[in-house]
mmCIF file of C-alpha atoms and ligand atoms in Angstrom:
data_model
loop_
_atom_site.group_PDB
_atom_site.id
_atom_site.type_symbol
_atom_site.label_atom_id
_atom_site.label_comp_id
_atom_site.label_asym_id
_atom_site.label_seq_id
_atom_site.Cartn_x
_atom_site.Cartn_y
_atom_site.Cartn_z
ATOM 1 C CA UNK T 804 -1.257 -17.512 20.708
ATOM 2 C CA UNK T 805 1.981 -17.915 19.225
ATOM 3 C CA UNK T 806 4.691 -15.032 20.299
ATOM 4 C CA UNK T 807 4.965 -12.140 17.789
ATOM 5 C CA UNK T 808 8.321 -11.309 16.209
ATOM 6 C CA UNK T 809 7.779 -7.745 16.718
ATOM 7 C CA UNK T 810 5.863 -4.829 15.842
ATOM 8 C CA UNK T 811 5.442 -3.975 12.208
ATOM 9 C CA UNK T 812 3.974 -0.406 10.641
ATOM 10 C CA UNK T 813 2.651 0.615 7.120
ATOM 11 C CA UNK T 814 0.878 3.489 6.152
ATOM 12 C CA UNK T 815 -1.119 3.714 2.683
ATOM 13 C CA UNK T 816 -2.491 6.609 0.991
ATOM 14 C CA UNK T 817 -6.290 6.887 1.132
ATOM 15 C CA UNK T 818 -6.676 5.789 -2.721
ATOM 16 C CA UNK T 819 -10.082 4.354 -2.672
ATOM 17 C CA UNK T 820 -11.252 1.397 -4.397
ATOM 18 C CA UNK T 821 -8.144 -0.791 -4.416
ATOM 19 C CA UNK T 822 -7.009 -2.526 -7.449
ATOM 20 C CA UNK T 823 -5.245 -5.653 -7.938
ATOM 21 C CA UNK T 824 -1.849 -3.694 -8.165
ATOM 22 C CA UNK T 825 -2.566 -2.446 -4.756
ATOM 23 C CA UNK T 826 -4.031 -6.103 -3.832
ATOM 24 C CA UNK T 827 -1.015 -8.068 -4.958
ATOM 25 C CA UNK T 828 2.076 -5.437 -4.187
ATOM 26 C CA UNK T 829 0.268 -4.370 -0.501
ATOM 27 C CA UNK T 830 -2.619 -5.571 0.757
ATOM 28 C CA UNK T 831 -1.803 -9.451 0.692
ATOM 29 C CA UNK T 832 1.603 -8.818 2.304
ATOM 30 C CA UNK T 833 -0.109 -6.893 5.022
ATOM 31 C CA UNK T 834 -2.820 -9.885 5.596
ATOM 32 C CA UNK T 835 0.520 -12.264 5.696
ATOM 33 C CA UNK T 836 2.626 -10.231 8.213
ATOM 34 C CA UNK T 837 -0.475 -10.315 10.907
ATOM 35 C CA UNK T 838 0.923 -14.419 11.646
ATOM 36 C CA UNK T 839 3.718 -13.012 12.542
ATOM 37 C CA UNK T 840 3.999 -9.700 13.626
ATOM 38 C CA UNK T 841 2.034 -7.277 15.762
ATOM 39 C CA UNK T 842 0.387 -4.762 12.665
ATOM 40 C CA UNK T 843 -0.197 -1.213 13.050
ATOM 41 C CA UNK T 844 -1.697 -0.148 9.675
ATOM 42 C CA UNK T 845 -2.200 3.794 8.867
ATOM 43 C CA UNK T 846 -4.111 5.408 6.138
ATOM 44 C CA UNK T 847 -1.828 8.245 6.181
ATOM 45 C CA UNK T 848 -4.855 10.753 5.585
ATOM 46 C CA UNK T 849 -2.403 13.652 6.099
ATOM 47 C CA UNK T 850 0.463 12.530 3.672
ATOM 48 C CA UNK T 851 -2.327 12.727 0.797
ATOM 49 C CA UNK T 852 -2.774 16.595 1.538
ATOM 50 C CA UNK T 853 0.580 17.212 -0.021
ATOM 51 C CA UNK T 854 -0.494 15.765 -3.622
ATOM 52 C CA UNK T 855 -4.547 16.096 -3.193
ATOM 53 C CA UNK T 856 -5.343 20.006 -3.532
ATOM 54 C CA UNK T 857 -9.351 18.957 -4.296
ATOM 55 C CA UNK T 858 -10.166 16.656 -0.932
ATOM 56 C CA UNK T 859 -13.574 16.189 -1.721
ATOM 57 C CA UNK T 860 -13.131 12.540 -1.796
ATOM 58 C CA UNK T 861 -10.792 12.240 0.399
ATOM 59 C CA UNK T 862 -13.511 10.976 3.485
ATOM 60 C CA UNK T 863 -14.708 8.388 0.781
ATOM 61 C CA UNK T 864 -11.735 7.007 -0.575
ATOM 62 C CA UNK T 865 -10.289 6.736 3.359
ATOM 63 C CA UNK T 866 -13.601 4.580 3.975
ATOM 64 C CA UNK T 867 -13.495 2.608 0.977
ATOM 65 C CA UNK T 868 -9.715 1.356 1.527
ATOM 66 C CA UNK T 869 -10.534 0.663 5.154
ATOM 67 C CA UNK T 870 -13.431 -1.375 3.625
ATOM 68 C CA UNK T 871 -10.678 -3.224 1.214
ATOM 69 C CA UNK T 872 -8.502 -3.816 4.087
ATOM 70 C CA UNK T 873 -10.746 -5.213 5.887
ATOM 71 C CA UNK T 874 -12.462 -7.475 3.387
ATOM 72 C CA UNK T 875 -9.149 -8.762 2.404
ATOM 73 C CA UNK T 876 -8.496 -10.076 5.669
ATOM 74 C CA UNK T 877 -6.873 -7.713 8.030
ATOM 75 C CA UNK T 878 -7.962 -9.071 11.579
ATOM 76 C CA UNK T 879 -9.268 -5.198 13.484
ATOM 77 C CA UNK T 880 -9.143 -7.515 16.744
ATOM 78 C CA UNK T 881 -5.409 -8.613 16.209
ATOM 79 C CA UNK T 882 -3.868 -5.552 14.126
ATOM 80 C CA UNK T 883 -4.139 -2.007 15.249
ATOM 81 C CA UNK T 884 -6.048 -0.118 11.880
ATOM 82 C CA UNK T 885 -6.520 3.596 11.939
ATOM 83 C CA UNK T 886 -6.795 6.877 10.030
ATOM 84 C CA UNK T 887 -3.630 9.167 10.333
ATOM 85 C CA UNK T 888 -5.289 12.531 11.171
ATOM 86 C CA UNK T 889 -7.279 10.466 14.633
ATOM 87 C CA UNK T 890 -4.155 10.464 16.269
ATOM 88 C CA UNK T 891 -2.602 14.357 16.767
ATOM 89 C CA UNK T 892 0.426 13.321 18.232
ATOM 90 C CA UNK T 893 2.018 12.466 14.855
ATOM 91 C CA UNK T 894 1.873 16.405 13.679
ATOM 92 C CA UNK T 895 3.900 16.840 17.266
ATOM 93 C CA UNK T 896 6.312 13.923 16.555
ATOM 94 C CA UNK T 897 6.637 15.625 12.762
ATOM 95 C CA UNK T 898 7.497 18.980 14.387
ATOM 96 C CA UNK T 899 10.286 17.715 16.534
ATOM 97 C CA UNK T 900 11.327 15.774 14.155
ATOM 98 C CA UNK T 901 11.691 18.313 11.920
ATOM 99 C CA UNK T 902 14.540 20.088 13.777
ATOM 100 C CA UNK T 903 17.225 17.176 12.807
ATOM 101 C CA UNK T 904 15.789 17.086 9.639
ATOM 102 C CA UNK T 905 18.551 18.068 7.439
ATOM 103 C CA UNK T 906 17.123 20.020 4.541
ATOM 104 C CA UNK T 907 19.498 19.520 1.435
ATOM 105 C CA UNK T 908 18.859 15.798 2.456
ATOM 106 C CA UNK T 909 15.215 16.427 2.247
ATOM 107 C CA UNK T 910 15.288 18.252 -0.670
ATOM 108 C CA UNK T 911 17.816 15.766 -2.708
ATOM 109 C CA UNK T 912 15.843 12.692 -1.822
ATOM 110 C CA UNK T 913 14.702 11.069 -5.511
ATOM 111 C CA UNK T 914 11.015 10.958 -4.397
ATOM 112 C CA UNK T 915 10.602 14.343 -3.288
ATOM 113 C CA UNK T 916 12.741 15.533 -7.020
ATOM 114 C CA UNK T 917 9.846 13.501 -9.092
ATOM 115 C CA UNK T 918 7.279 15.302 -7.149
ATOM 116 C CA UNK T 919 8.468 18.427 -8.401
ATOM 117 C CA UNK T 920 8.392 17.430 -12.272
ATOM 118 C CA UNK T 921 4.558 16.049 -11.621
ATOM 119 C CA UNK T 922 3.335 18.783 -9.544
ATOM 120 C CA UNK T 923 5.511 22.185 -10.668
ATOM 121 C CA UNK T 924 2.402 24.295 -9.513
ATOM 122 C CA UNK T 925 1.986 23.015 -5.870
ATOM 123 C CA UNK T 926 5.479 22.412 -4.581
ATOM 124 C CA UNK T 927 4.359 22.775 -1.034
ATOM 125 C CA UNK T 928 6.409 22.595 1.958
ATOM 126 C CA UNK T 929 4.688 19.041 3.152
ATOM 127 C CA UNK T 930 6.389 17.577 -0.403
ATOM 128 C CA UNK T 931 9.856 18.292 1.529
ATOM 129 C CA UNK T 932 8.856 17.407 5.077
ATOM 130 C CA UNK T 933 7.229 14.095 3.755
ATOM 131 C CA UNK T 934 9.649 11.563 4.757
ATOM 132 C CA UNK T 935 9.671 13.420 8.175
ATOM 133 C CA UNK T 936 6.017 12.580 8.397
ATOM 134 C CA UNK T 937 6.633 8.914 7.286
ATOM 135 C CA UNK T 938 9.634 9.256 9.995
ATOM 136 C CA UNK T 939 6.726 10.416 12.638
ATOM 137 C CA UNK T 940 4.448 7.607 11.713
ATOM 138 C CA UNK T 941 7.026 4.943 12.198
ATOM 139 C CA UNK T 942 8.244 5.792 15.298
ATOM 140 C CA UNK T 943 5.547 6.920 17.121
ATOM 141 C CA UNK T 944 4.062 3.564 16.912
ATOM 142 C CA UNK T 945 7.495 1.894 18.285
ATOM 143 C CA UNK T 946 7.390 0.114 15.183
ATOM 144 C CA UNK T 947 10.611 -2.159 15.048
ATOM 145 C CA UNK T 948 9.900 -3.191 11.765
ATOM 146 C CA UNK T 949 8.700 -1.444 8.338
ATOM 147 C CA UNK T 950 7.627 -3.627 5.045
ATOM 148 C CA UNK T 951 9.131 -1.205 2.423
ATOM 149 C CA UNK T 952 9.562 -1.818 -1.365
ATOM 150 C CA UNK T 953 13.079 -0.692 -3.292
ATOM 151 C CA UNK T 954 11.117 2.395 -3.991
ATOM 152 C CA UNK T 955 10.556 3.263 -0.270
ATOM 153 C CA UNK T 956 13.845 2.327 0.428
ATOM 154 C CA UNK T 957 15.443 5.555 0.635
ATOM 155 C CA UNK T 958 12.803 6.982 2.609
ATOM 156 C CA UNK T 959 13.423 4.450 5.460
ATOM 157 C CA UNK T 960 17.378 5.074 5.579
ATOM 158 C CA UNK T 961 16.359 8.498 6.027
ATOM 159 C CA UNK T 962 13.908 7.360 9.182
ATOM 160 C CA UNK T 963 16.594 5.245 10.756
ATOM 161 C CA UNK T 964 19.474 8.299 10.329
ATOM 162 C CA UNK T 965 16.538 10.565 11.996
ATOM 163 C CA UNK T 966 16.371 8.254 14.691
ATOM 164 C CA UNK T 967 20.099 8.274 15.270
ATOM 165 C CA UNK T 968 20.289 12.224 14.705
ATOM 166 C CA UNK T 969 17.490 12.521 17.390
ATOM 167 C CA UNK T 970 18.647 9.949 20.270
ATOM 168 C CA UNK T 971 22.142 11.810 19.802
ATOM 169 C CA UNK T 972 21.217 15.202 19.998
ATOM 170 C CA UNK T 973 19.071 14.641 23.103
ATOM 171 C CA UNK T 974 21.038 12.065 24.210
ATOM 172 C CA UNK T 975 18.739 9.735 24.868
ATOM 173 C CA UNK T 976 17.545 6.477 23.396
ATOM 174 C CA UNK T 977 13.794 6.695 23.414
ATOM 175 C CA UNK T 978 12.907 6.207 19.954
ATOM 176 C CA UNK T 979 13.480 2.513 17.707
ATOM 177 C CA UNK T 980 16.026 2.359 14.794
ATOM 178 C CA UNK T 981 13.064 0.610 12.396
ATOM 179 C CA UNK T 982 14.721 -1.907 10.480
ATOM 180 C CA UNK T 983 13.804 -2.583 6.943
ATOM 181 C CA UNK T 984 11.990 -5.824 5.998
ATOM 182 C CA UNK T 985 13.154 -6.046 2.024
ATOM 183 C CA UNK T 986 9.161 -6.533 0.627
ATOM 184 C CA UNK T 987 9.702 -7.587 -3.189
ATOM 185 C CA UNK T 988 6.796 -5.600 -4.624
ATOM 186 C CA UNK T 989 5.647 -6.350 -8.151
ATOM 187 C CA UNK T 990 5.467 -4.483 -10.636
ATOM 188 C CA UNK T 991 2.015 -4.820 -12.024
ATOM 189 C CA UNK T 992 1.222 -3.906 -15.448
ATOM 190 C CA UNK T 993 -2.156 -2.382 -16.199
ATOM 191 C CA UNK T 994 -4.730 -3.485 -18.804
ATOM 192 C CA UNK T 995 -2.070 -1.404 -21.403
ATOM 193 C CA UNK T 996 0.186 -3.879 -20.843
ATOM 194 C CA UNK T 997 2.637 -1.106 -20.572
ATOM 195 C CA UNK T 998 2.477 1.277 -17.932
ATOM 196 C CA UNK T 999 2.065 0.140 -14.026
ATOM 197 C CA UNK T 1000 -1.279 -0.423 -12.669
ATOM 198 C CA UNK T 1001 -2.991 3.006 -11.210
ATOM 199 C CA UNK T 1002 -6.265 4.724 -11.259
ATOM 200 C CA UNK T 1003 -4.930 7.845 -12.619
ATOM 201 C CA UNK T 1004 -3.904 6.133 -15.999
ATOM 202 C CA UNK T 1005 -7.535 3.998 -15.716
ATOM 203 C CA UNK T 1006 -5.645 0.803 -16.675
ATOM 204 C CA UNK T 1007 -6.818 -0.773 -13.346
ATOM 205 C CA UNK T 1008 -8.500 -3.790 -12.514
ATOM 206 C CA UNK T 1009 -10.742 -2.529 -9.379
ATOM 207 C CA UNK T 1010 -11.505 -5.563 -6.586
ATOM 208 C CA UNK T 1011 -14.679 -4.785 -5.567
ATOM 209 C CA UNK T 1012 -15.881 -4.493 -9.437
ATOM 210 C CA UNK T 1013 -18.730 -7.421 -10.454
ATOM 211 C CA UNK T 1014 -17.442 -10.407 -11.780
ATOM 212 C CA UNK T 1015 -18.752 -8.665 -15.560
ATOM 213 C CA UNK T 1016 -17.118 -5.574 -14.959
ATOM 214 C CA UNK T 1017 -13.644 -7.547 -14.384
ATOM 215 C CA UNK T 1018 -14.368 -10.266 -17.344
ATOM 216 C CA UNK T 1019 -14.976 -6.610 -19.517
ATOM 217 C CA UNK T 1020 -12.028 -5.316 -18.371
ATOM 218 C CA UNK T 1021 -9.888 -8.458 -18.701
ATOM 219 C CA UNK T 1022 -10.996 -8.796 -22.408
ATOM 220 C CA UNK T 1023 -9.381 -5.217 -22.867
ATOM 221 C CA UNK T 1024 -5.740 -6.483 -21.443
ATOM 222 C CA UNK T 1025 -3.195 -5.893 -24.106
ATOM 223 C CA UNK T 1026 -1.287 -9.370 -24.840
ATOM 224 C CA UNK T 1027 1.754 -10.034 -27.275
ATOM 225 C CA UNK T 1028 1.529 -7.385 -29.253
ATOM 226 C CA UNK T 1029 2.830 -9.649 -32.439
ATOM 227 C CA UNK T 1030 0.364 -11.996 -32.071
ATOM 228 C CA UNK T 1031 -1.916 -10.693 -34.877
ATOM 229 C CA UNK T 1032 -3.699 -13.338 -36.080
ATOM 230 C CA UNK T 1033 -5.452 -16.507 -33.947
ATOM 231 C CA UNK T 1034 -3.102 -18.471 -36.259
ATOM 232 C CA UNK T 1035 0.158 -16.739 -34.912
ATOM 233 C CA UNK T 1036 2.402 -18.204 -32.497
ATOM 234 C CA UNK T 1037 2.360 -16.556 -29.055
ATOM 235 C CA UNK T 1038 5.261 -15.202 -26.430
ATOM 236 C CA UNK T 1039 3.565 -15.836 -23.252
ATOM 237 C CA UNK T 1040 7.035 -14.075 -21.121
ATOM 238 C CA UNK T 1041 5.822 -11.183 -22.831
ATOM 239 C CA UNK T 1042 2.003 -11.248 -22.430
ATOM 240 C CA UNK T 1043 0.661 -9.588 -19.207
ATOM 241 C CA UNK T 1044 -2.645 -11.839 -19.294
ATOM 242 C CA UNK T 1045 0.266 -14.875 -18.942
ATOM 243 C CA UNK T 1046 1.667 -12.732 -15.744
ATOM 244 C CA UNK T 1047 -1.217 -12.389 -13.802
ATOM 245 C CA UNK T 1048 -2.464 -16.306 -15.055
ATOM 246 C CA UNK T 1049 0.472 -17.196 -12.883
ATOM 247 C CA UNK T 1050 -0.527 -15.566 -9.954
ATOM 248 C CA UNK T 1051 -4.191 -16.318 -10.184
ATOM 249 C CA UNK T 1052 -4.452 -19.888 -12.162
ATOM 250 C CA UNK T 1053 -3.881 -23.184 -10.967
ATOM 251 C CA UNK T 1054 -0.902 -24.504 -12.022
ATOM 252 C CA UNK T 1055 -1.664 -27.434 -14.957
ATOM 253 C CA UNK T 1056 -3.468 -24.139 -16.702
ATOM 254 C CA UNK T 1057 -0.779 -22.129 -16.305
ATOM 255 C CA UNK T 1058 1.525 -25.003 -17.747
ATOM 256 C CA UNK T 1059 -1.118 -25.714 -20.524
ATOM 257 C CA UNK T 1060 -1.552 -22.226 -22.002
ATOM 258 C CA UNK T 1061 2.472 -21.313 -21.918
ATOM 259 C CA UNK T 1062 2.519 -24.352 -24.514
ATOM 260 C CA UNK T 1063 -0.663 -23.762 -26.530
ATOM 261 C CA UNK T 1064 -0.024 -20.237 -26.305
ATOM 262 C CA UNK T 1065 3.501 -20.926 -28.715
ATOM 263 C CA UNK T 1066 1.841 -23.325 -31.033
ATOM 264 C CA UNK T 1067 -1.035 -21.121 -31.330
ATOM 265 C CA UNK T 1068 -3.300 -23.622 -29.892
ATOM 266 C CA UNK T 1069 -5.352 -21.540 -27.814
ATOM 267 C CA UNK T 1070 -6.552 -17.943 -28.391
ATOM 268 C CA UNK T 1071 -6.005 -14.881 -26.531
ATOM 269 C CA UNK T 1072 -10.010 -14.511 -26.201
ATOM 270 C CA UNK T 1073 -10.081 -17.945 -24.355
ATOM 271 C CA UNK T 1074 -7.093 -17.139 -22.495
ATOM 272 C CA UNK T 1075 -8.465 -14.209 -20.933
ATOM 273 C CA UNK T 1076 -11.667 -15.731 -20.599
ATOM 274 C CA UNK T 1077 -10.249 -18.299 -18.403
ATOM 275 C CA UNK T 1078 -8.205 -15.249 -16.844
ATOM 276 C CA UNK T 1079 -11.363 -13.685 -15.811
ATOM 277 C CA UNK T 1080 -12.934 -16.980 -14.342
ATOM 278 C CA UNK T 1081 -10.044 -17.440 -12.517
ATOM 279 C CA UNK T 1082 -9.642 -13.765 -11.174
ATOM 280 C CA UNK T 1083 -13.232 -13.682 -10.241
ATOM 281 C CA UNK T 1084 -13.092 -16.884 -8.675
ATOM 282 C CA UNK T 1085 -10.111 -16.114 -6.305
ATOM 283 C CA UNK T 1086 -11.742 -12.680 -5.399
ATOM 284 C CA UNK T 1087 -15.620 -14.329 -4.472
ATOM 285 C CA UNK T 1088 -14.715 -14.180 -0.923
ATOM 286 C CA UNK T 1089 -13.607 -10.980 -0.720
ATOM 287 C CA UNK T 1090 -16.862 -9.354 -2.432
ATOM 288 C CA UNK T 1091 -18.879 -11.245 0.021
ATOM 289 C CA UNK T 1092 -17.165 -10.104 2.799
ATOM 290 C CA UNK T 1093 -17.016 -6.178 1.268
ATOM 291 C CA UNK T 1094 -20.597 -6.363 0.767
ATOM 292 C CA UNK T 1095 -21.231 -7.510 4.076
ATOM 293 C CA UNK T 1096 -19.244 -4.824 5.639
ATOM 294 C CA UNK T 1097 -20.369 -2.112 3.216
ATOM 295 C CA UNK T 1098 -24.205 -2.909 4.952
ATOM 296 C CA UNK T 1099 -22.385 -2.058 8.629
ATOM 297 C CA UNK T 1100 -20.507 1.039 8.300
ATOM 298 C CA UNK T 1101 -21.155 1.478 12.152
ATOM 299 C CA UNK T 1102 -19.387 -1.377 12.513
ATOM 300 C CA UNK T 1103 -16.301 -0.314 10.047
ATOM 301 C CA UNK T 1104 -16.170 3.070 11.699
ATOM 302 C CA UNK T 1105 -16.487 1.179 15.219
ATOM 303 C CA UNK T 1106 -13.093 -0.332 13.749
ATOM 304 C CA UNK T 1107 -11.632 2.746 12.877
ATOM 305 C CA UNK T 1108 -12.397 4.743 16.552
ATOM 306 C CA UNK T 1109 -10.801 1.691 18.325
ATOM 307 C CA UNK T 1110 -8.112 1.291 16.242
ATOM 308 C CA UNK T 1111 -7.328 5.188 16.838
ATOM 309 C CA UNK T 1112 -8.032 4.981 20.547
ATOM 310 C CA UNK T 1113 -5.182 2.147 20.297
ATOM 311 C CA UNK T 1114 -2.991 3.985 18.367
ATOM 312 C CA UNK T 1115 -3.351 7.067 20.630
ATOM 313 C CA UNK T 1116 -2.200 4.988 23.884
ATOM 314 C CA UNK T 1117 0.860 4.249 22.149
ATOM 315 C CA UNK T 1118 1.702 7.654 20.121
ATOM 316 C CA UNK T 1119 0.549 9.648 23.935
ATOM 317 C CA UNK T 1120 3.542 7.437 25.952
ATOM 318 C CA UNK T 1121 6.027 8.109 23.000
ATOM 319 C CA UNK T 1122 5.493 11.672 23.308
ATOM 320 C CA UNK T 1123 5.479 11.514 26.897
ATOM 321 C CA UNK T 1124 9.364 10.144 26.322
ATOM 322 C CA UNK T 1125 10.120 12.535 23.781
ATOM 323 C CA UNK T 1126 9.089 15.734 25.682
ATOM 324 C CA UNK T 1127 11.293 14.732 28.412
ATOM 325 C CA UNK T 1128 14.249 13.951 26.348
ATOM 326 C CA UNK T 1129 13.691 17.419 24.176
ATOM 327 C CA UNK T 1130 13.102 19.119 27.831
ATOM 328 C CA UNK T 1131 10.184 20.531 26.918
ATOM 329 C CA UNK T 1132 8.474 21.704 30.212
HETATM 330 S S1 SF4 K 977 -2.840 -16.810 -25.594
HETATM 331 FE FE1 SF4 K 977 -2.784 -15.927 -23.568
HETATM 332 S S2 SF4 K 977 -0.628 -15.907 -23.028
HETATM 333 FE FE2 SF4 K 977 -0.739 -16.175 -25.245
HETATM 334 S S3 SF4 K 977 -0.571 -14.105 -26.055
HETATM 335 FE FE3 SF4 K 977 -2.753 -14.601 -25.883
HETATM 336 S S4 SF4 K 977 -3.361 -13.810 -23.908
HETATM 337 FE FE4 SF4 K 977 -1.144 -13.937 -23.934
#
């Protein structure tokens, strides 16, 4: 086995059915990083409990991801895949955390400002102490390494400034600076053509749908909106059906339509059409394999306990560290 570069962690939100903006800004990344790095991936359970006030889906969507994950190719055996809440040290790690947690840096951090516009009625106290959570999760596991978009960004900086506040204060140097590995995440449009990909706006393209439910929901996809007519020229750099052709078509196709497309040689019904054939095509595997697994959940949740039991070996000698250094008796 070739030597691993070091460790890497990610935690997701328990979402549910993953969609292809999930698929192609997440999921494939964390399938690549297993060649090289030791994976530790977290559905951060918890974290969701800030924004989800009605959890009655929360034990179904947290399955369904894990069944995504693992369909798309995350190796259980290799990579260490759990559920946040399994392992109790984290709320520990969070508490200590919390104590070089500045709050006005909390509390100015862009992320936790947009929460309060979306969610003015439920501006809870895990909204502020989020990052410290994220903080927890990171370096509990010893990860060295954390796959972050520009989005995340901030949140990380604050993780690594924790890290230094904490191995100060104590004077110690139990706990890993994580470094940041720069993860160009795209943005993917939804079926609108306008607004990024998400359930919550239903412009999503769900994985595990049939190959008719995607080909129906492909054939809704907004393209250049002054293409009118069959007749009219096309702007393909404008057209999100031409985006995702690029990522899912083979090449000579994707060459072919960005010239038919301007001389009005092909139509947009086609070019979906072939879209959909493509997309469908690409994804065969992985609704094979998510139908197999969705037969065993003893095995998925087999997956799950072992990955937590895993997890808990870690997170247990971290703590061990950490209520030394603290002096807690
Ligand atoms: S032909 Fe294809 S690329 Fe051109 S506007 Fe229509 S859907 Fe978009």
């Amino acid at each position: 086995m070739t030597e691993k570069k070091g460790r890497v962690f990610s935690g997701a939100r328990p979402t549910g059915r993953q969609h292809l903006g999930n698929y192609l800004g997440a999921i494939r990344n964390y399938v690549a990083l297993q060649d090289e790095y030791e994976c530790v991936y977290c559905i951060v359970d918890l974290h969701a409990l800030t924004t989800v006030e009605d959890t009655l889906n929360l034990r179904q969507n947290t399955l369904d991801m894990a069944l995504d994950f693992l369909a798309a190719g995350i190796r259980p055996d290799e990579s260490i895949v759990f559920i946040q809440s399994h392992v109790p040290q984290v709320a520990e790690l969070h508490l200590i955390l919390s104590m070089v947690s500045p709050l006005g840096k909390l509390t100015d951090l862009p992320t936790f400002k947009e929460k309060v516009r979306q969610q003015p009625h439920n501006i809870n106290y895990g909204l502020v102490g989020y990052p410290v959570l994220m903080t927890a999760d990171i370096v509990l596991y010893k990860a060295n390494v954390v796959p972050v978009g520009i989005d995340q960004a901030p949140h990380l900086e604050f993780a690594r400034e924790t890290v230094r506040s904490f191995n100060y204060r104590y004077n110690t140097d139990v706990l890993i600076e994580p470094q940041m590995k720069n993860t160009e995440v795209p943005k993917v449009l939804g079926i609108d053509g306008v607004e990024k990909m998400g359930k919550s706006l239903n412009n999503h393209i769900e994985l595990a749908s049939t190959p008719e439910e995607t080909q129906q929901r492909v054939m809704q996809m907004v393209t250049d909106p002054q293409r009118m007519r069959r007749t009219d020229p096309g702007r393909p750099e404008v057209c999100n059906v031409f985006s995702m052709h690029k990522v899912f078509s083979p090449a000579e196709e994707v060459s072919m339509i960005d010239t038919e497309c301007r001389r009005a040689g092909i139509g947009c019904v086609d070019c979906k059409k072939r879209f959909a054939a493509n997309l469908n095509q690409h994804l065969a595997p992985f609704r094979a394999r998510r139908n197999e697994l969705a037969l065993k959940p003893a095995y998925v949740q087999d997956v799950l306990d072992d990955g937590a039991q895993r997890a808990r070996a870690i997170a247990e000698q971290t703590m061990r560290d950490v209520r030394q250094a603290v002096g807690l008796p």
